[in-house]
Structures are given as structure tokens and as C-alpha cells.
mmCIF file of C-alpha atoms in Angstrom:
data_model
loop_
_atom_site.group_PDB
_atom_site.id
_atom_site.type_symbol
_atom_site.label_atom_id
_atom_site.label_comp_id
_atom_site.label_asym_id
_atom_site.label_seq_id
_atom_site.Cartn_x
_atom_site.Cartn_y
_atom_site.Cartn_z
ATOM 1 C CA UNK A 1 -19.974 1.303 -1.381
ATOM 2 C CA UNK A 2 -19.829 3.527 1.655
ATOM 3 C CA UNK A 3 -16.816 3.974 3.915
ATOM 4 C CA UNK A 4 -18.569 1.789 6.516
ATOM 5 C CA UNK A 5 -17.367 -1.175 4.456
ATOM 6 C CA UNK A 6 -13.712 -0.395 5.218
ATOM 7 C CA UNK A 7 -11.856 -2.725 7.569
ATOM 8 C CA UNK A 8 -12.269 -1.232 11.055
ATOM 9 C CA UNK A 9 -8.503 -1.024 11.596
ATOM 10 C CA UNK A 10 -8.103 1.035 8.435
ATOM 11 C CA UNK A 11 -11.117 3.222 9.186
ATOM 12 C CA UNK A 12 -9.787 4.191 12.619
ATOM 13 C CA UNK A 13 -6.078 3.944 11.893
ATOM 14 C CA UNK A 14 -6.213 6.432 9.019
ATOM 15 C CA UNK A 15 -8.660 8.891 10.535
ATOM 16 C CA UNK A 16 -5.978 11.595 10.654
ATOM 17 C CA UNK A 17 -5.546 11.875 6.904
ATOM 18 C CA UNK A 18 -3.503 15.085 7.015
ATOM 19 C CA UNK A 19 -0.973 13.505 9.403
ATOM 20 C CA UNK A 20 -0.707 10.497 7.115
ATOM 21 C CA UNK A 21 -0.205 12.713 4.069
ATOM 22 C CA UNK A 22 2.548 14.757 5.740
ATOM 23 C CA UNK A 23 4.624 11.915 7.137
ATOM 24 C CA UNK A 24 4.123 8.863 4.938
ATOM 25 C CA UNK A 25 6.858 8.583 2.290
ATOM 26 C CA UNK A 26 6.331 8.992 -1.422
ATOM 27 C CA UNK A 27 7.851 6.685 -4.059
ATOM 28 C CA UNK A 28 11.092 7.241 -5.941
ATOM 29 C CA UNK A 29 11.009 8.050 -9.647
ATOM 30 C CA UNK A 30 12.956 4.843 -10.286
ATOM 31 C CA UNK A 31 10.444 2.614 -8.484
ATOM 32 C CA UNK A 32 7.467 4.271 -10.189
ATOM 33 C CA UNK A 33 9.008 4.066 -13.670
ATOM 34 C CA UNK A 34 9.993 0.419 -13.192
ATOM 35 C CA UNK A 35 6.493 -0.541 -12.117
ATOM 36 C CA UNK A 36 4.811 1.372 -14.948
ATOM 37 C CA UNK A 37 7.204 -0.227 -17.449
ATOM 38 C CA UNK A 38 6.375 -3.685 -16.122
ATOM 39 C CA UNK A 39 2.675 -2.808 -16.413
ATOM 40 C CA UNK A 40 3.127 -1.806 -20.049
ATOM 41 C CA UNK A 41 1.999 1.819 -19.615
ATOM 42 C CA UNK A 42 5.367 3.578 -19.310
ATOM 43 C CA UNK A 43 5.571 6.026 -22.203
ATOM 44 C CA UNK A 44 1.998 5.335 -23.353
ATOM 45 C CA UNK A 45 0.233 8.653 -23.903
ATOM 46 C CA UNK A 46 -3.247 9.012 -22.413
ATOM 47 C CA UNK A 47 -3.203 5.517 -20.892
ATOM 48 C CA UNK A 48 -6.076 4.944 -18.475
ATOM 49 C CA UNK A 49 -4.939 4.093 -14.959
ATOM 50 C CA UNK A 50 -7.172 3.295 -12.002
ATOM 51 C CA UNK A 51 -5.524 4.042 -8.656
ATOM 52 C CA UNK A 52 -7.440 1.814 -6.221
ATOM 53 C CA UNK A 53 -7.408 2.673 -2.511
ATOM 54 C CA UNK A 54 -5.646 5.871 -3.509
ATOM 55 C CA UNK A 55 -5.656 7.260 0.032
ATOM 56 C CA UNK A 56 -4.442 10.840 0.177
ATOM 57 C CA UNK A 57 -2.858 10.483 -3.255
ATOM 58 C CA UNK A 58 0.782 9.659 -2.499
ATOM 59 C CA UNK A 59 0.975 7.560 -5.682
ATOM 60 C CA UNK A 60 -1.736 9.467 -7.560
ATOM 61 C CA UNK A 61 0.379 12.635 -7.449
ATOM 62 C CA UNK A 62 3.202 10.853 -9.233
ATOM 63 C CA UNK A 63 0.890 9.546 -11.952
ATOM 64 C CA UNK A 64 -0.562 13.026 -12.501
ATOM 65 C CA UNK A 65 2.895 14.585 -12.811
ATOM 66 C CA UNK A 66 4.145 12.273 -15.556
ATOM 67 C CA UNK A 67 4.623 13.295 -19.172
ATOM 68 C CA UNK A 68 2.323 10.552 -20.500
ATOM 69 C CA UNK A 69 -0.680 12.712 -19.545
ATOM 70 C CA UNK A 70 -2.437 9.710 -18.047
ATOM 71 C CA UNK A 71 -6.184 9.674 -17.522
ATOM 72 C CA UNK A 72 -6.583 8.616 -13.887
ATOM 73 C CA UNK A 73 -9.513 7.536 -11.760
ATOM 74 C CA UNK A 74 -8.628 7.484 -8.065
ATOM 75 C CA UNK A 75 -10.948 5.271 -6.011
ATOM 76 C CA UNK A 76 -10.900 5.795 -2.236
ATOM 77 C CA UNK A 77 -13.535 4.763 0.343
ATOM 78 C CA UNK A 78 -12.175 6.616 3.389
ATOM 79 C CA UNK A 79 -13.955 9.976 3.513
ATOM 80 C CA UNK A 80 -11.162 11.962 5.182
ATOM 81 C CA UNK A 81 -8.483 10.571 2.907
ATOM 82 C CA UNK A 82 -10.610 11.102 -0.194
ATOM 83 C CA UNK A 83 -11.262 14.730 0.751
ATOM 84 C CA UNK A 84 -7.530 15.319 1.298
ATOM 85 C CA UNK A 85 -6.885 13.926 -2.173
ATOM 86 C CA UNK A 86 -9.672 15.983 -3.756
ATOM 87 C CA UNK A 87 -8.233 19.203 -2.335
ATOM 88 C CA UNK A 88 -5.045 18.595 -4.318
ATOM 89 C CA UNK A 89 -7.002 19.056 -7.583
ATOM 90 C CA UNK A 90 -4.557 16.899 -9.538
ATOM 91 C CA UNK A 91 -4.392 17.182 -13.321
ATOM 92 C CA UNK A 92 -6.477 14.626 -15.242
ATOM 93 C CA UNK A 93 -7.488 12.857 -12.011
ATOM 94 C CA UNK A 94 -11.099 12.032 -11.178
ATOM 95 C CA UNK A 95 -11.573 11.149 -7.503
ATOM 96 C CA UNK A 96 -14.492 8.842 -6.663
ATOM 97 C CA UNK A 97 -15.879 6.924 -3.700
ATOM 98 C CA UNK A 98 -15.683 3.159 -3.952
ATOM 99 C CA UNK A 99 -14.126 0.003 -2.574
ATOM 100 C CA UNK A 100 -12.183 -2.912 -3.976
ATOM 101 C CA UNK A 101 -15.417 -4.888 -4.312
ATOM 102 C CA UNK A 102 -17.673 -2.154 -5.671
ATOM 103 C CA UNK A 103 -16.368 0.440 -8.107
ATOM 104 C CA UNK A 104 -19.730 1.468 -9.522
ATOM 105 C CA UNK A 105 -18.310 4.714 -10.927
ATOM 106 C CA UNK A 106 -15.994 2.759 -13.244
ATOM 107 C CA UNK A 107 -17.183 1.142 -16.479
ATOM 108 C CA UNK A 108 -16.400 -2.438 -17.459
ATOM 109 C CA UNK A 109 -13.011 -2.648 -19.170
ATOM 110 C CA UNK A 110 -12.177 1.028 -18.604
ATOM 111 C CA UNK A 111 -8.621 0.707 -17.262
ATOM 112 C CA UNK A 112 -5.430 -0.188 -19.087
ATOM 113 C CA UNK A 113 -3.901 -0.752 -15.673
ATOM 114 C CA UNK A 114 -4.977 -0.842 -12.032
ATOM 115 C CA UNK A 115 -2.401 0.240 -9.456
ATOM 116 C CA UNK A 116 -2.752 -0.379 -5.722
ATOM 117 C CA UNK A 117 -0.194 1.405 -3.538
ATOM 118 C CA UNK A 118 0.302 0.440 0.096
ATOM 119 C CA UNK A 119 -3.128 -1.177 0.392
ATOM 120 C CA UNK A 120 -3.769 -4.554 -1.255
ATOM 121 C CA UNK A 121 -3.226 -6.447 2.012
ATOM 122 C CA UNK A 122 -6.465 -4.879 3.340
ATOM 123 C CA UNK A 123 -8.636 -6.538 0.680
ATOM 124 C CA UNK A 124 -6.721 -9.517 -0.711
ATOM 125 C CA UNK A 125 -9.767 -11.682 -1.498
ATOM 126 C CA UNK A 126 -11.454 -13.223 -4.520
ATOM 127 C CA UNK A 127 -14.330 -10.735 -4.509
ATOM 128 C CA UNK A 128 -11.834 -7.911 -4.940
ATOM 129 C CA UNK A 129 -9.963 -9.725 -7.711
ATOM 130 C CA UNK A 130 -13.224 -10.177 -9.615
ATOM 131 C CA UNK A 131 -14.060 -6.480 -9.389
ATOM 132 C CA UNK A 132 -10.533 -5.466 -10.404
ATOM 133 C CA UNK A 133 -10.758 -7.857 -13.353
ATOM 134 C CA UNK A 134 -14.090 -6.288 -14.350
ATOM 135 C CA UNK A 135 -12.709 -2.753 -14.650
ATOM 136 C CA UNK A 136 -9.608 -3.833 -16.575
ATOM 137 C CA UNK A 137 -9.517 -3.926 -20.356
ATOM 138 C CA UNK A 138 -8.787 -7.396 -21.829
ATOM 139 C CA UNK A 139 -5.118 -8.061 -21.211
ATOM 140 C CA UNK A 140 -4.881 -5.091 -18.825
ATOM 141 C CA UNK A 141 -2.416 -5.162 -15.978
ATOM 142 C CA UNK A 142 -2.523 -5.035 -12.183
ATOM 143 C CA UNK A 143 0.333 -3.506 -10.193
ATOM 144 C CA UNK A 144 0.906 -3.626 -6.436
ATOM 145 C CA UNK A 145 3.495 -1.505 -4.657
ATOM 146 C CA UNK A 146 4.538 -0.976 -1.043
ATOM 147 C CA UNK A 147 7.124 1.192 0.669
ATOM 148 C CA UNK A 148 8.401 -1.055 3.458
ATOM 149 C CA UNK A 149 10.419 0.519 6.256
ATOM 150 C CA UNK A 150 12.821 -1.939 7.871
ATOM 151 C CA UNK A 151 10.882 -1.670 11.139
ATOM 152 C CA UNK A 152 7.635 -2.597 9.394
ATOM 153 C CA UNK A 153 8.899 -5.571 7.397
ATOM 154 C CA UNK A 154 8.381 -9.318 7.425
ATOM 155 C CA UNK A 155 9.954 -11.395 10.194
ATOM 156 C CA UNK A 156 12.207 -13.165 7.669
ATOM 157 C CA UNK A 157 13.657 -9.834 6.481
ATOM 158 C CA UNK A 158 16.574 -8.737 8.642
ATOM 159 C CA UNK A 159 16.652 -5.075 9.645
ATOM 160 C CA UNK A 160 19.697 -3.144 8.430
ATOM 161 C CA UNK A 161 20.580 -1.889 11.919
ATOM 162 C CA UNK A 162 20.052 -2.977 15.517
ATOM 163 C CA UNK A 163 17.973 0.103 16.364
ATOM 164 C CA UNK A 164 15.635 -0.515 13.419
ATOM 165 C CA UNK A 165 15.324 -4.113 14.587
ATOM 166 C CA UNK A 166 14.196 -2.850 17.989
ATOM 167 C CA UNK A 167 11.557 -0.651 16.344
ATOM 168 C CA UNK A 168 10.477 -3.718 14.415
ATOM 169 C CA UNK A 169 10.077 -5.639 17.681
ATOM 170 C CA UNK A 170 7.748 -2.879 18.896
ATOM 171 C CA UNK A 171 5.620 -3.187 15.748
ATOM 172 C CA UNK A 172 5.346 -6.958 16.045
ATOM 173 C CA UNK A 173 4.562 -6.775 19.784
ATOM 174 C CA UNK A 174 1.168 -5.181 19.141
ATOM 175 C CA UNK A 175 -1.627 -7.724 18.526
ATOM 176 C CA UNK A 176 -3.515 -7.387 15.252
ATOM 177 C CA UNK A 177 -6.510 -9.164 13.790
ATOM 178 C CA UNK A 178 -6.167 -7.809 10.244
ATOM 179 C CA UNK A 179 -3.275 -8.814 7.957
ATOM 180 C CA UNK A 180 -0.662 -6.254 6.889
ATOM 181 C CA UNK A 181 1.905 -6.489 4.132
ATOM 182 C CA UNK A 182 4.494 -7.749 6.625
ATOM 183 C CA UNK A 183 2.368 -10.822 7.405
ATOM 184 C CA UNK A 184 2.786 -11.956 3.780
ATOM 185 C CA UNK A 185 -0.744 -13.370 3.622
ATOM 186 C CA UNK A 186 -1.880 -11.290 0.630
ATOM 187 C CA UNK A 187 -0.235 -13.432 -2.148
ATOM 188 C CA UNK A 188 -2.377 -16.420 -1.200
ATOM 189 C CA UNK A 189 -5.444 -15.017 -2.961
ATOM 190 C CA UNK A 190 -3.766 -15.450 -6.337
ATOM 191 C CA UNK A 191 -3.283 -19.154 -5.632
ATOM 192 C CA UNK A 192 -6.922 -19.395 -4.550
ATOM 193 C CA UNK A 193 -7.932 -18.674 -8.158
ATOM 194 C CA UNK A 194 -7.307 -22.342 -8.956
ATOM 195 C CA UNK A 195 -8.847 -23.922 -5.875
ATOM 196 C CA UNK A 196 -12.049 -25.921 -5.907
ATOM 197 C CA UNK A 197 -13.928 -28.256 -3.591
ATOM 198 C CA UNK A 198 -16.954 -30.562 -3.851
ATOM 199 C CA UNK A 199 -19.125 -27.588 -2.888
ATOM 200 C CA UNK A 200 -17.348 -24.920 -4.966
ATOM 201 C CA UNK A 201 -16.736 -25.443 -8.653
ATOM 202 C CA UNK A 202 -14.609 -22.901 -10.468
ATOM 203 C CA UNK A 203 -13.450 -22.661 -14.056
ATOM 204 C CA UNK A 204 -9.945 -23.886 -14.776
ATOM 205 C CA UNK A 205 -8.823 -20.453 -15.919
ATOM 206 C CA UNK A 206 -7.637 -17.900 -13.347
ATOM 207 C CA UNK A 207 -8.395 -14.195 -13.490
ATOM 208 C CA UNK A 208 -4.738 -13.145 -13.366
ATOM 209 C CA UNK A 209 -1.544 -14.683 -14.707
ATOM 210 C CA UNK A 210 0.928 -16.447 -12.431
ATOM 211 C CA UNK A 211 3.564 -16.226 -11.149
ATOM 212 C CA UNK A 212 3.489 -12.582 -10.146
ATOM 213 C CA UNK A 213 6.332 -10.400 -11.371
ATOM 214 C CA UNK A 214 8.343 -9.046 -8.449
ATOM 215 C CA UNK A 215 10.959 -6.353 -7.866
ATOM 216 C CA UNK A 216 12.619 -4.945 -4.728
ATOM 217 C CA UNK A 217 14.444 -1.618 -4.646
ATOM 218 C CA UNK A 218 16.460 -0.695 -1.548
ATOM 219 C CA UNK A 219 16.531 2.878 -0.269
ATOM 220 C CA UNK A 220 17.632 5.028 2.658
ATOM 221 C CA UNK A 221 16.421 8.390 3.908
ATOM 222 C CA UNK A 222 17.734 10.673 6.662
ATOM 223 C CA UNK A 223 15.232 11.954 9.203
ATOM 224 C CA UNK A 224 15.349 13.488 12.658
ATOM 225 C CA UNK A 225 14.296 11.293 15.571
ATOM 226 C CA UNK A 226 11.051 13.251 15.779
ATOM 227 C CA UNK A 227 10.564 12.772 12.061
ATOM 228 C CA UNK A 228 11.017 9.010 12.401
ATOM 229 C CA UNK A 229 8.550 8.966 15.287
ATOM 230 C CA UNK A 230 6.016 10.962 13.224
ATOM 231 C CA UNK A 231 6.405 8.428 10.414
ATOM 232 C CA UNK A 232 6.236 5.492 12.841
ATOM 233 C CA UNK A 233 2.949 6.852 14.220
ATOM 234 C CA UNK A 234 1.249 6.736 10.806
ATOM 235 C CA UNK A 235 1.209 2.918 10.927
ATOM 236 C CA UNK A 236 -2.468 2.151 11.415
ATOM 237 C CA UNK A 237 -2.297 0.144 14.650
ATOM 238 C CA UNK A 238 0.173 2.622 16.203
ATOM 239 C CA UNK A 239 -1.877 5.675 15.224
ATOM 240 C CA UNK A 240 -4.828 4.499 17.356
ATOM 241 C CA UNK A 241 -2.781 4.276 20.570
ATOM 242 C CA UNK A 242 -3.649 6.774 23.287
ATOM 243 C CA UNK A 243 -2.650 7.780 26.798
ATOM 244 C CA UNK A 244 -0.096 5.695 28.664
ATOM 245 C CA UNK A 245 0.096 3.077 25.924
ATOM 246 C CA UNK A 246 1.107 5.754 23.432
ATOM 247 C CA UNK A 247 3.636 7.258 25.841
ATOM 248 C CA UNK A 248 5.170 3.846 26.561
ATOM 249 C CA UNK A 249 5.484 3.108 22.843
ATOM 250 C CA UNK A 250 7.073 6.492 22.181
ATOM 251 C CA UNK A 251 9.561 5.965 25.013
ATOM 252 C CA UNK A 252 10.591 2.576 23.620
ATOM 253 C CA UNK A 253 10.946 4.030 20.127
ATOM 254 C CA UNK A 254 13.237 6.837 21.278
ATOM 255 C CA UNK A 255 15.270 4.417 23.368
ATOM 256 C CA UNK A 256 15.803 2.350 20.212
ATOM 257 C CA UNK A 257 16.813 5.455 18.254
ATOM 258 C CA UNK A 258 19.375 6.194 20.970
ATOM 259 C CA UNK A 259 21.245 2.961 20.275
ATOM 260 C CA UNK A 260 24.970 2.920 19.492
ATOM 261 C CA UNK A 261 24.453 2.169 15.812
ATOM 262 C CA UNK A 262 21.886 4.965 15.355
ATOM 263 C CA UNK A 263 24.545 7.309 13.995
ATOM 264 C CA UNK A 264 23.418 10.900 13.484
ATOM 265 C CA UNK A 265 24.831 13.427 11.043
ATOM 266 C CA UNK A 266 25.714 17.044 11.824
ATOM 267 C CA UNK A 267 22.033 18.031 11.804
ATOM 268 C CA UNK A 268 20.979 15.210 14.132
ATOM 269 C CA UNK A 269 19.399 13.011 11.452
ATOM 270 C CA UNK A 270 19.526 9.203 11.333
ATOM 271 C CA UNK A 271 19.405 7.118 8.165
ATOM 272 C CA UNK A 272 16.239 5.025 7.956
ATOM 273 C CA UNK A 273 16.339 2.004 5.636
ATOM 274 C CA UNK A 274 13.764 0.074 3.672
ATOM 275 C CA UNK A 275 12.689 -1.277 0.315
ATOM 276 C CA UNK A 276 10.050 -0.520 -2.268
ATOM 277 C CA UNK A 277 8.435 -3.836 -3.199
ATOM 278 C CA UNK A 278 6.409 -4.041 -6.402
ATOM 279 C CA UNK A 279 4.471 -6.843 -8.063
ATOM 280 C CA UNK A 280 2.587 -7.136 -11.335
ATOM 281 C CA UNK A 281 0.340 -9.469 -13.280
ATOM 282 C CA UNK A 282 -1.896 -9.491 -16.354
ATOM 283 C CA UNK A 283 -5.663 -9.913 -16.462
ATOM 284 C CA UNK A 284 -6.582 -13.026 -18.420
ATOM 285 C CA UNK A 285 -9.361 -12.266 -20.936
ATOM 286 C CA UNK A 286 -12.676 -13.976 -20.357
ATOM 287 C CA UNK A 287 -15.500 -14.055 -17.835
ATOM 288 C CA UNK A 288 -14.649 -13.794 -14.123
ATOM 289 C CA UNK A 289 -14.583 -17.000 -12.113
ATOM 290 C CA UNK A 290 -17.994 -18.132 -10.910
ATOM 291 C CA UNK A 291 -18.813 -20.261 -7.903
ATOM 292 C CA UNK A 292 -21.599 -22.744 -7.697
ATOM 293 C CA UNK A 293 -22.838 -25.872 -6.024
#
């Protein structure tokens, strides 16, 4: 499927792929190893992993660098992001165009595991689950992972510091029509597997096992104020701001970073806090759910 099928907010918000690649964080070795272990592919030589919505390859790079010598297909619909990833020429990684609902370059049952990093909230729907189920081998696993800065977290998660809470207020003050991870809407699709109505009859068996496995790993990283602003700007609905609106947002962000509890070290860096949240489930063997009247 062409990149025109991407949610508009993602298409425009990630148009500067190089900026995204430079300033978005990677994932710690601990968080990656824990997720791969929970997916059953840690230590499995030549395991086949599909990295869906791979973006510029922040997670793909880590898969390619591992000793298991994984065979990886990275699926990415955004042209600029896909080209950034292709230029990296990662070992044993095939980069292809595709979306969560149409991965025509991937055979039925090809993947031992599908991993989605920082993206499932964009396409958390039944059509996507069916296509993911199709490309997974029987009993294959699905893993979801997000790096969540304190300022970009759910409303029920308290920021570690006052200044990060103020940045969070800025994020939540911008209206959005498309759900992000912080809205916590994405898990609902897994419950929808069991729903039916007089006009929609579905089999009693879901595509993926429930409940989802879940793990949170706290982290902190020191960055300059400019570095935090560069990272802040990679959030899709902030990256599209221009002119006075961008200047006003930047001013508010730097005012927050000037707060009393924004303690800098000798090089002028502040500690930014967050978590890496990961989730996993197993594909249930059998035909995908069908709808009918």
C-alpha cells in the first residue's frame, strides 16, 4: 500500500526523517533483551523478525546488531523514513514498503515474531491485527514497545519533576484528532476481538492471547536544554508547528526547563526521565476472524 494510506498526522509529522533519526532516543540493551526474551526469540539463531512501521530503523538497528543473526524484514510506508533506513544498509535486513493492513511483500506465516516500536497506536484496529496474524507463523509472537518521555506520558502517570510536568502540559494543550500512546486507546482493539453484535458475527476465538504481557523499565538521560527541545520537536504534532505558534511553544518549553528543580550538571545538562513500556502476546493458530451478516 502506498504512503498515501498513512494517517495524515504521521505523514506530515514525520516528514523530516533525518531530524527524527538524530534526536529520537534508541532503546536500552536491557529493554530490548527483555522484550525479545518475552517474545521467545532471545538467543534463537536465525529467527525471523518482522519490524512493522520500522521508521528510520531505531529498533531495526538493534535487531541487526544482535548475535542471533536474525533475518529481518522492515516494513515502512513513509517514503522519507524508509529511505533513511535503507541508507543504513543494515546486516540481514530487507526494507520494504507496506502498511499494517497490507504487507504484500511478506508471505503467510513468515515471521517468528512481529515487533512494533513506537507506532502501534497509529493503527490499532482489527484490520491490522488480521494482517499481523497472517504474516506470523502459528504460535508466533507480537511485541509492542514505546519509549515514553515523562512529558509525553499518560495523564495518570505523574511526571518525575515539576519542569517535566510543565512540558507535559504543553503536549496535552495541543488538540489532536489521532490517538497517541499517551491516550491509552490502543489496548482496546485486543478486547474488540471478542465483540459481536446482531449485524457482526465473529468466531469465539481471538487472534491473539489475552491478557497482554506488560513490562515497564524506568530510565534517565542527561541532555542540554537545546537537546531536550530538539527531542521535544520530534513529537509529530509539535514538529508541524510553524511561525509564531512554534516560537510560543519553544518559549514555554525553555521557561519550563528554567524551573528551580531543573538542576543542571557542570556541562549544563538536565536529567530527562521516562520509561520504556513493552507488551507482548501470542498469535492463536487458526483462521483470522471473519465478519458477516
